Coordinates of C-alpha atoms and ligand atoms in Angstrom, one line a residue:
M3 CA 30.8 8.9 3.7
K4 CA 28.1 7.9 6.2
K5 CA 25.9 5.0 5.3
Y6 CA 22.2 4.4 5.9
H7 CA 19.9 1.4 6.1
I8 CA 16.1 1.6 6.1
T9 CA 13.8 -1.3 6.9
T10 CA 10.2 -0.7 5.7
F11 CA 7.1 -2.3 7.1
G12 CA 3.5 -2.1 5.8
C13 CA 1.8 -0.6 2.8
Q14 CA 2.9 1.1 -0.4
M15 CA 2.6 4.5 1.3
N16 CA 5.3 3.5 3.7
V17 CA 7.5 2.1 0.9
H18 CA 7.2 5.4 -0.9
D19 CA 7.9 7.4 2.3
S20 CA 11.1 5.3 2.6
E21 CA 12.0 6.5 -0.9
V22 CA 11.6 10.1 0.3
L23 CA 13.7 9.3 3.4
A24 CA 16.4 7.8 1.3
G25 CA 16.2 10.8 -1.0
L26 CA 16.6 13.2 1.9
L27 CA 19.5 11.2 3.3
E28 CA 21.4 11.0 0.0
K29 CA 21.0 14.8 -0.5
S30 CA 22.6 15.2 3.0
G31 CA 25.6 13.2 2.0
Y32 CA 24.6 9.7 3.1
S33 CA 25.0 6.6 0.8
P34 CA 23.1 3.3 1.0
A35 CA 24.8 0.6 3.2
A36 CA 25.3 -2.8 1.7
S37 CA 24.1 -4.4 5.0
I38 CA 22.5 -3.3 8.2
E39 CA 25.8 -4.0 10.1
E40 CA 27.6 -1.5 7.9
A41 CA 25.1 1.3 8.5
D42 CA 25.8 4.5 10.5
L43 CA 22.1 5.2 10.5
I44 CA 19.5 2.5 10.9
L45 CA 15.9 3.5 10.4
L46 CA 12.8 1.4 10.9
N47 CA 9.8 2.8 9.1
T48 CA 6.9 1.2 10.9
C49 CA 3.3 0.1 10.3
C50 CA 0.5 -0.3 12.9
V51 CA -2.4 -1.4 10.9
R52 CA -2.5 -4.8 12.7
E53 CA -1.1 -6.0 16.0
N54 CA 1.4 -8.5 14.5
A55 CA 3.1 -5.6 12.7
E56 CA 3.7 -4.0 16.1
N57 CA 5.1 -7.2 17.6
R58 CA 7.5 -7.6 14.8
L59 CA 8.7 -4.1 15.3
Y60 CA 9.6 -4.7 19.0
G61 CA 11.5 -7.8 18.0
N62 CA 13.4 -5.8 15.4
I63 CA 14.2 -3.0 17.8
G64 CA 15.4 -5.5 20.4
N65 CA 17.8 -7.0 17.8
L66 CA 19.4 -3.7 17.1
K67 CA 20.7 -3.4 20.7
S68 CA 23.9 -5.3 20.0
L69 CA 24.6 -3.2 16.9
K70 CA 24.3 -0.1 19.0
E71 CA 26.7 -1.6 21.6
Q72 CA 29.3 -2.4 18.9
N73 CA 29.2 1.2 17.7
P74 CA 27.7 3.7 20.1
D75 CA 28.0 6.5 17.4
R76 CA 25.6 4.6 15.2
I77 CA 22.1 6.3 15.1
I78 CA 19.0 4.1 15.5
G79 CA 15.7 5.6 14.5
V80 CA 12.1 4.5 14.5
C81 CA 9.6 6.4 12.3
G82 CA 6.3 6.0 10.5
C83 CA 2.8 5.1 11.7
M84 CA 3.7 3.4 15.0
A85 CA 5.8 6.3 16.1
Q86 CA 2.7 8.4 15.8
Q87 CA 1.1 6.6 18.8
A88 CA 1.8 7.9 22.2
T89 CA 1.7 4.5 23.9
V90 CA 4.2 3.1 21.5
V91 CA 6.5 6.1 21.9
E92 CA 6.4 5.6 25.7
K93 CA 7.2 1.9 25.4
I94 CA 10.2 2.7 23.2
R95 CA 11.4 5.4 25.6
E96 CA 11.2 3.0 28.6
T97 CA 12.2 -0.3 27.1
Y98 CA 14.7 0.5 24.3
P99 CA 17.1 3.2 25.4
H100 CA 19.4 2.3 22.5
V101 CA 16.9 4.1 20.2
D102 CA 18.2 7.6 19.4
L103 CA 15.6 9.0 17.2
V104 CA 11.8 8.7 17.0
F105 CA 9.7 10.7 14.6
G106 CA 6.2 10.3 13.2
T107 CA 4.5 10.5 9.8
H108 CA 4.0 14.3 9.7
N109 CA 7.6 15.5 10.0
L110 CA 9.8 13.1 7.9
H111 CA 10.9 16.1 5.8
E112 CA 12.8 17.3 8.9
L113 CA 15.1 14.2 9.0
P114 CA 18.3 15.9 8.0
R115 CA 17.9 18.6 10.6
M116 CA 17.0 16.0 13.3
L117 CA 20.2 14.0 12.5
K118 CA 22.4 17.1 12.7
Q119 CA 20.8 17.9 16.1
I120 CA 21.5 14.4 17.5
E121 CA 25.1 14.6 16.3
A122 CA 25.7 18.1 17.7
E123 CA 24.0 17.5 21.0
R124 CA 24.9 13.7 21.3
S125 CA 21.5 13.1 22.8
Q126 CA 18.3 11.3 22.0
L127 CA 15.6 13.1 20.0
Y128 CA 11.8 12.3 20.0
E129 CA 9.9 14.6 17.7
I130 CA 6.3 13.7 17.0
W131 CA 3.9 16.2 15.5
D132 CA 0.3 15.9 16.8
S133 CA -1.3 16.9 13.6
E134 CA -0.5 17.2 9.9
G135 CA 1.2 20.3 8.6
E136 CA 1.0 21.6 5.1
I137 CA 2.1 19.4 2.2
Y138 CA 5.8 19.6 1.5
E139 CA 6.4 19.7 -2.3
G140 CA 9.7 19.1 -4.0
L141 CA 11.3 16.7 -1.5
P142 CA 14.0 14.6 -3.0
V143 CA 12.9 11.0 -3.8
K144 CA 15.3 8.0 -4.3
R145 CA 13.2 5.8 -6.6
T146 CA 13.8 2.1 -6.1
E147 CA 12.8 1.2 -9.7
P148 CA 13.7 2.8 -13.0
F149 CA 10.5 2.0 -14.9
R150 CA 7.8 2.0 -12.3
A151 CA 7.1 4.9 -9.9
W152 CA 4.7 5.7 -7.1
V153 CA 3.2 9.2 -6.9
T154 CA 1.4 10.2 -3.8
I155 CA -1.7 12.3 -4.7
M156 CA -3.1 12.7 -1.3
Y157 CA -2.2 12.1 2.3
G158 CA -4.3 10.9 5.3
C159 CA -7.8 9.6 5.5
D160 CA -11.2 11.0 6.7
N161 CA -13.2 7.8 6.6
F162 CA -12.7 6.4 10.1
C163 CA -13.7 2.9 9.3
S164 CA -14.3 1.6 12.8
Y165 CA -11.5 -1.0 12.9
C166 CA -8.8 1.2 11.3
I167 CA -6.0 3.2 12.9
V168 CA -4.9 4.9 9.8
P169 CA -6.9 8.2 10.2
Y170 CA -5.3 8.6 13.7
V171 CA -1.7 8.2 12.6
R172 CA -1.9 9.7 9.1
G173 CA -4.1 12.6 9.8
R174 CA -6.9 14.3 7.8
E175 CA -7.2 14.1 4.0
R176 CA -4.9 16.5 2.2
S177 CA -4.8 16.4 -1.6
R178 CA -1.8 17.6 -3.5
G179 CA -2.5 20.3 -6.1
P180 CA -3.0 18.9 -9.6
E181 CA -0.2 21.0 -11.1
A182 CA 2.4 19.5 -8.6
I183 CA 1.2 16.0 -9.5
L184 CA 1.3 16.6 -13.2
T185 CA 4.7 18.2 -13.0
E186 CA 6.0 15.1 -11.1
V187 CA 4.5 12.7 -13.6
K188 CA 6.0 14.6 -16.5
E189 CA 9.4 14.5 -14.9
L190 CA 9.0 10.8 -14.3
I191 CA 8.0 10.2 -18.0
A192 CA 11.0 12.2 -19.1
S193 CA 13.3 10.0 -17.0
G194 CA 12.0 6.8 -18.7
V195 CA 9.3 5.7 -16.3
K196 CA 6.7 3.6 -18.1
E197 CA 4.2 2.9 -15.3
I198 CA 3.0 5.2 -12.5
T199 CA 0.9 4.2 -9.5
L200 CA -1.1 7.0 -7.9
L201 CA -1.2 6.6 -4.2
G202 CA -3.7 7.6 -1.5
Q203 CA -5.7 5.9 1.3
N204 CA -8.8 6.7 -0.7
V205 CA -7.9 8.1 -4.1
N206 CA -11.6 8.5 -5.0
S207 CA -12.0 11.4 -2.6
Y208 CA -9.0 13.2 -4.2
G209 CA -9.6 16.9 -4.5
R210 CA -12.4 17.3 -2.1
D211 CA -10.3 19.5 0.2
L212 CA -8.8 21.6 -2.6
Q213 CA -10.2 25.1 -2.3
E214 CA -9.2 26.8 -5.6
S215 CA -9.9 24.0 -8.1
N216 CA -12.8 21.6 -8.1
F217 CA -10.7 18.9 -9.7
N218 CA -11.7 15.4 -8.8
F219 CA -9.9 12.0 -9.2
A220 CA -11.6 11.2 -12.5
E221 CA -10.4 14.5 -13.9
L222 CA -6.9 14.0 -12.6
L223 CA -6.8 10.6 -14.3
K224 CA -8.0 12.1 -17.5
E225 CA -5.2 14.8 -17.5
I226 CA -2.6 12.1 -16.7
S227 CA -3.9 9.9 -19.5
A228 CA -3.3 12.7 -21.9
L229 CA 0.4 12.5 -21.2
D230 CA 2.7 10.1 -23.0
I231 CA 2.6 7.5 -20.2
K232 CA 2.3 3.8 -21.0
R233 CA 0.5 2.6 -17.9
I234 CA -1.4 4.2 -15.0
R235 CA -2.4 2.4 -11.9
F236 CA -3.9 3.7 -8.6
Q237 CA -4.7 2.6 -5.1
T238 CA -6.7 2.4 -3.0
S239 CA -10.4 3.0 -4.0
H240 CA -13.1 3.1 -1.4
P241 CA -16.2 1.6 -2.9
K242 CA -18.5 4.3 -1.4
D243 CA -16.7 7.0 -3.5
L244 CA -16.1 5.3 -6.8
S245 CA -18.0 7.4 -9.3
D246 CA -19.6 6.6 -12.7
E247 CA -17.3 9.3 -14.1
L248 CA -14.2 7.4 -12.9
I249 CA -15.5 4.1 -14.5
Q250 CA -16.1 6.0 -17.8
V251 CA -12.6 7.6 -17.7
M252 CA -11.1 4.1 -17.1
A253 CA -13.2 2.6 -20.0
D254 CA -12.1 5.4 -22.3
H255 CA -8.4 5.2 -21.6
P256 CA -6.7 1.9 -22.2
Q257 CA -3.4 3.1 -20.6
I258 CA -5.3 3.1 -17.3
C259 CA -4.6 -0.5 -16.2
R260 CA -7.5 -3.0 -16.2
H261 CA -7.1 -3.6 -12.5
L262 CA -9.1 -2.2 -9.6
H263 CA -8.4 -2.9 -6.0
L264 CA -11.7 -2.5 -4.3
P265 CA -11.6 -3.4 -0.6
L266 CA -14.8 -5.2 0.5
Q267 CA -13.8 -5.8 4.2
S268 CA -17.0 -7.8 4.8
G269 CA -19.9 -9.1 2.7
S270 CA -22.4 -8.7 5.5
S271 CA -24.4 -5.5 5.4
R272 CA -24.8 -5.6 9.2
I273 CA -21.0 -5.8 9.7
L274 CA -20.4 -3.2 7.0
K275 CA -22.6 -0.8 9.0
L276 CA -20.6 -1.5 12.2
M277 CA -17.4 -1.0 10.2
N278 CA -18.7 2.4 9.1
R279 CA -18.1 1.6 5.4
H280 CA -21.2 3.3 3.9
Y281 CA -22.2 0.6 1.5
T282 CA -24.2 -2.7 1.7
K283 CA -23.7 -6.1 0.3
E284 CA -26.2 -5.3 -2.5
S285 CA -24.7 -1.9 -3.4
Y286 CA -21.2 -3.3 -3.5
L287 CA -22.3 -6.1 -5.8
E288 CA -24.1 -3.7 -8.1
L289 CA -21.0 -1.5 -8.3
A290 CA -18.8 -4.5 -9.1
E291 CA -21.3 -5.6 -11.8
K292 CA -21.3 -2.1 -13.3
I293 CA -17.5 -2.0 -13.5
K294 CA -17.3 -5.5 -15.1
T295 CA -19.9 -4.4 -17.7
K296 CA -18.2 -1.2 -18.6
I297 CA -14.7 -2.5 -18.5
P298 CA -14.9 -6.2 -19.5
A299 CA -11.2 -6.9 -19.1
I300 CA -11.1 -5.6 -15.5
A301 CA -9.4 -7.7 -12.8
L302 CA -10.8 -7.0 -9.4
T303 CA -8.9 -7.6 -6.2
T304 CA -9.9 -6.9 -2.6
D305 CA -9.1 -6.8 1.1
I306 CA -11.3 -8.8 3.6
I307 CA -11.3 -8.8 7.3
V308 CA -12.6 -12.0 9.0
G309 CA -13.8 -12.1 12.6
F310 CA -14.8 -8.4 13.1
P311 CA -16.3 -8.2 16.6
G312 CA -19.7 -10.0 16.7
E313 CA -19.3 -11.5 13.2
T314 CA -21.7 -14.5 13.1
E315 CA -21.5 -17.6 10.9
A316 CA -24.4 -16.0 8.9
D317 CA -22.4 -12.8 8.4
F318 CA -19.3 -14.8 7.3
E319 CA -21.4 -16.7 4.9
D320 CA -22.5 -13.4 3.3
T321 CA -18.8 -12.7 2.8
L322 CA -18.3 -16.1 1.1
D323 CA -21.3 -15.5 -1.0
L324 CA -20.1 -12.1 -2.2
V325 CA -16.6 -13.4 -2.9
Q326 CA -18.2 -16.1 -5.1
K327 CA -20.5 -13.6 -6.8
V328 CA -17.9 -10.9 -7.6
G329 CA -15.2 -13.4 -8.6
Y330 CA -12.1 -11.6 -7.4
D331 CA -8.8 -12.2 -9.2
G332 CA -7.1 -12.1 -5.8
A333 CA -7.8 -11.1 -2.2
F334 CA -5.7 -10.0 0.8
T335 CA -7.4 -11.6 3.8
F336 CA -6.9 -10.7 7.5
I337 CA -8.1 -11.7 10.9
Y338 CA -9.5 -8.7 12.7
S339 CA -6.9 -7.1 15.0
P340 CA -8.2 -4.7 17.7
R341 CA -6.4 -1.4 17.4
P342 CA -6.4 0.7 20.6
G343 CA -8.4 3.9 20.3
T344 CA -10.6 2.7 17.4
P345 CA -14.4 2.4 18.0
A346 CA -14.4 -1.3 17.0
A347 CA -12.0 -2.1 19.8
Q348 CA -14.8 -1.3 22.2
I349 CA -17.3 -3.8 20.7
E350 CA -17.6 -7.1 22.5
D351 CA -16.0 -9.9 20.7
P352 CA -17.1 -13.3 21.9
T353 CA -15.9 -15.3 18.8
P354 CA -13.0 -17.6 19.8
M355 CA -9.8 -17.2 17.7
D356 CA -9.9 -20.8 16.5
V357 CA -13.3 -20.1 14.9
K358 CA -11.9 -17.0 13.3
K359 CA -8.9 -18.9 11.9
A360 CA -11.2 -21.6 10.6
R361 CA -13.3 -19.0 8.8
L362 CA -10.1 -17.4 7.4
N363 CA -9.0 -20.8 6.0
R364 CA -12.4 -21.4 4.4
L365 CA -12.2 -17.9 2.8
I366 CA -8.7 -18.5 1.5
E367 CA -9.6 -21.8 0.1
L368 CA -12.5 -20.4 -1.8
Q369 CA -10.5 -17.4 -3.1
N370 CA -7.6 -19.6 -4.2
R371 CA -10.0 -21.7 -6.2
I372 CA -11.4 -18.6 -7.8
S373 CA -8.0 -17.1 -8.4
L374 CA -6.8 -20.3 -10.2
Q375 CA -10.0 -20.4 -12.3
K376 CA -9.5 -16.7 -13.3
N377 CA -5.8 -17.3 -14.1
R378 CA -6.7 -20.4 -16.2
A379 CA -8.8 -18.2 -18.5
F380 CA -5.6 -16.5 -19.6
V381 CA -4.0 -19.8 -20.9
G382 CA -3.5 -19.6 -24.6
S383 CA -3.9 -15.8 -24.8
L384 CA -1.4 -13.1 -25.7
T385 CA -0.8 -10.4 -23.1
E386 CA 1.5 -7.5 -22.8
V387 CA 3.9 -7.4 -19.8
L388 CA 6.1 -4.6 -18.5
V389 CA 9.4 -6.6 -18.1
E390 CA 10.8 -6.3 -14.6
G391 CA 13.8 -8.5 -15.0
V392 CA 15.0 -11.6 -13.0
S393 CA 12.2 -13.0 -10.9
E394 CA 12.5 -12.5 -7.1
K395 CA 11.5 -16.1 -6.4
N396 CA 13.2 -18.0 -9.2
P397 CA 16.5 -16.7 -10.7
E398 CA 16.0 -18.9 -13.7
V399 CA 13.1 -16.9 -15.1
W400 CA 12.2 -13.3 -15.6
S401 CA 8.9 -11.7 -14.5
G402 CA 6.6 -8.9 -15.4
R403 CA 3.0 -7.8 -15.0
N404 CA 0.2 -7.3 -17.5
T405 CA -2.5 -4.7 -17.3
Q406 CA -4.6 -6.9 -15.0
N407 CA -1.6 -6.9 -12.6
K408 CA -1.0 -10.6 -13.1
L409 CA 2.5 -11.7 -12.2
I410 CA 3.9 -13.6 -15.2
H411 CA 7.1 -15.6 -15.4
F412 CA 8.9 -16.3 -18.7
K413 CA 12.3 -17.3 -20.0
P414 CA 14.3 -14.2 -21.1
T415 CA 15.6 -13.8 -24.6
S416 CA 18.2 -11.4 -25.9
K417 CA 15.5 -9.3 -27.5
V418 CA 14.0 -8.0 -24.3
K419 CA 15.4 -6.0 -21.4
P420 CA 13.9 -4.6 -18.2
G421 CA 11.5 -1.7 -18.9
D422 CA 10.3 -3.1 -22.2
L423 CA 6.7 -3.8 -23.0
A424 CA 6.7 -7.3 -24.5
I425 CA 4.1 -9.7 -25.6
V426 CA 3.9 -13.1 -23.9
R427 CA 1.8 -16.1 -24.7
I428 CA 0.4 -17.6 -21.6
T429 CA 1.1 -21.4 -21.3
E430 CA 0.3 -22.2 -17.7
A431 CA -1.8 -20.9 -14.8
R432 CA -1.1 -21.2 -11.1
T433 CA -3.0 -19.7 -8.2
F434 CA -0.8 -16.6 -7.8
T435 CA 1.2 -16.5 -11.1
L436 CA 1.1 -17.2 -14.8
E437 CA 3.7 -18.7 -17.0
G438 CA 4.3 -17.8 -20.6
E439 CA 6.7 -17.5 -23.5
L440 CA 7.9 -14.3 -25.1
L441 CA 6.8 -13.9 -28.7
Ligands
LIG22 N1 -7.6 -5.6 11.6 C1 -7.4 -6.4 10.5 N2 -7.2 -5.9 9.3 C2 -7.2 -4.5 9.2 N3 -7.1 -3.7 8.1 C3 -7.1 -2.5 8.5 N4 -7.3 -2.4 9.8 C4 -7.4 -3.7 10.3 C5 -7.6 -4.3 11.5 N5 -7.7 -3.5 12.6 C6 -7.0 -4.2 6.7 C7 -8.1 -3.8 5.8 C8 -7.4 -2.8 5.0 C9 -6.0 -3.3 4.9 C10 -5.0 -2.4 4.4 O1 -5.8 -3.8 6.2 O2 -8.6 -4.9 5.1 O3 -8.0 -2.6 3.7
LIG23 FE1 -8.5 2.8 7.1 FE2 -11.0 3.0 6.0 FE3 -9.2 5.0 5.7 FE4 -8.9 2.7 4.4 S1 -10.6 4.1 4.1 S2 -7.3 3.9 5.5 S3 -9.6 1.2 5.9 S4 -10.1 4.3 7.6

């Protein structure tokens, strides 16, 4: 039996795409390889959201040369967001002739056919679709976890934030029909899944492109909440499209987790305008306050870009000010990375990298202080975790997450097993994790 190995870079969308690729491969008779050296097919599912992701990919492709030399029948493939960019494809074609297969984000369902073609013709195959096709329903998925599952509700993005490459490599927004989503969720529940995460670049604009139904994201969430599912999560929410209706649906349904990832990107209204984000410092703060009032247990997390072209010290201080005022439970922070072809890459950027790095460090320091403070508020309380099993970082303890998405470590007992919902008393708080004891 042929064996495959997939390395995934980037966001949850890519992780889930890799689950579909694995599903397609297993349906075609492949089985997972225990190591990359053992694989007959090696796939790199790539990300291009920042430049360092790109550089890591080239390093990885280079490293695969010797594996190809050891076994020339082995197929090496590159797919995902980077493969959707013409310049990258040219670079691979010219520099890495040991790559056999390149395909983009729009035609991954064709993988079995492409593999057959390579084997029959013993030649390289580069197939990149310029634009998105229809949505392919019913593709096999090899889920990586038995109790948590990701469900894509929409593909692509129409927002064109000026720094972001996603709309160029993932295409226009396309929502899956509500029936297809509900059917998938029902099947997952029947198979024992306790928590689902609905995925989209901007879930809040779900349904806008659906002709027949005028179903929006809040309505979809309401329908899913009516099913016998323990926990529902979703990402990502664009602040400009987060409706009062959605906040109400969350408030009304406790199985919708008390966590909202609400990317801020910048706290300066001037920079937000240049970023094409369609909100201001004031309107974002108002939204965050409204959410906290309506859903008091909510944990807010965010993404922030430091050093957008032309960001001044005053702009950056607006970011610090907003971070302080909102009080995030956690933040992913990035230094701006120019992406070829995006409008922001054309803006003059006089700020030296060391200034940007210093700003990033100040932001991280502030956020870490707030994260620890937020976590300390849990000490002494009881919280329900979905038990995941042995912790990735420390084999002595188990881990799980509560509704606020806090990662909690605890000593296992014979009474609990992975997939259980168990109550933990929080005993200690750290910046990124909590510790507790099972009741
Ligand atoms: N540079 C830095 N960070 C970026 N992001 C998206 N594009 C860029 C870029 N060009 C960040 C945003 C987004 C997250 C997924 O990645 O914060 O929310
Ligand atoms: Fe990129 Fe903006 Fe779309 Fe998010 S909403 S994927 S940041 S363009």
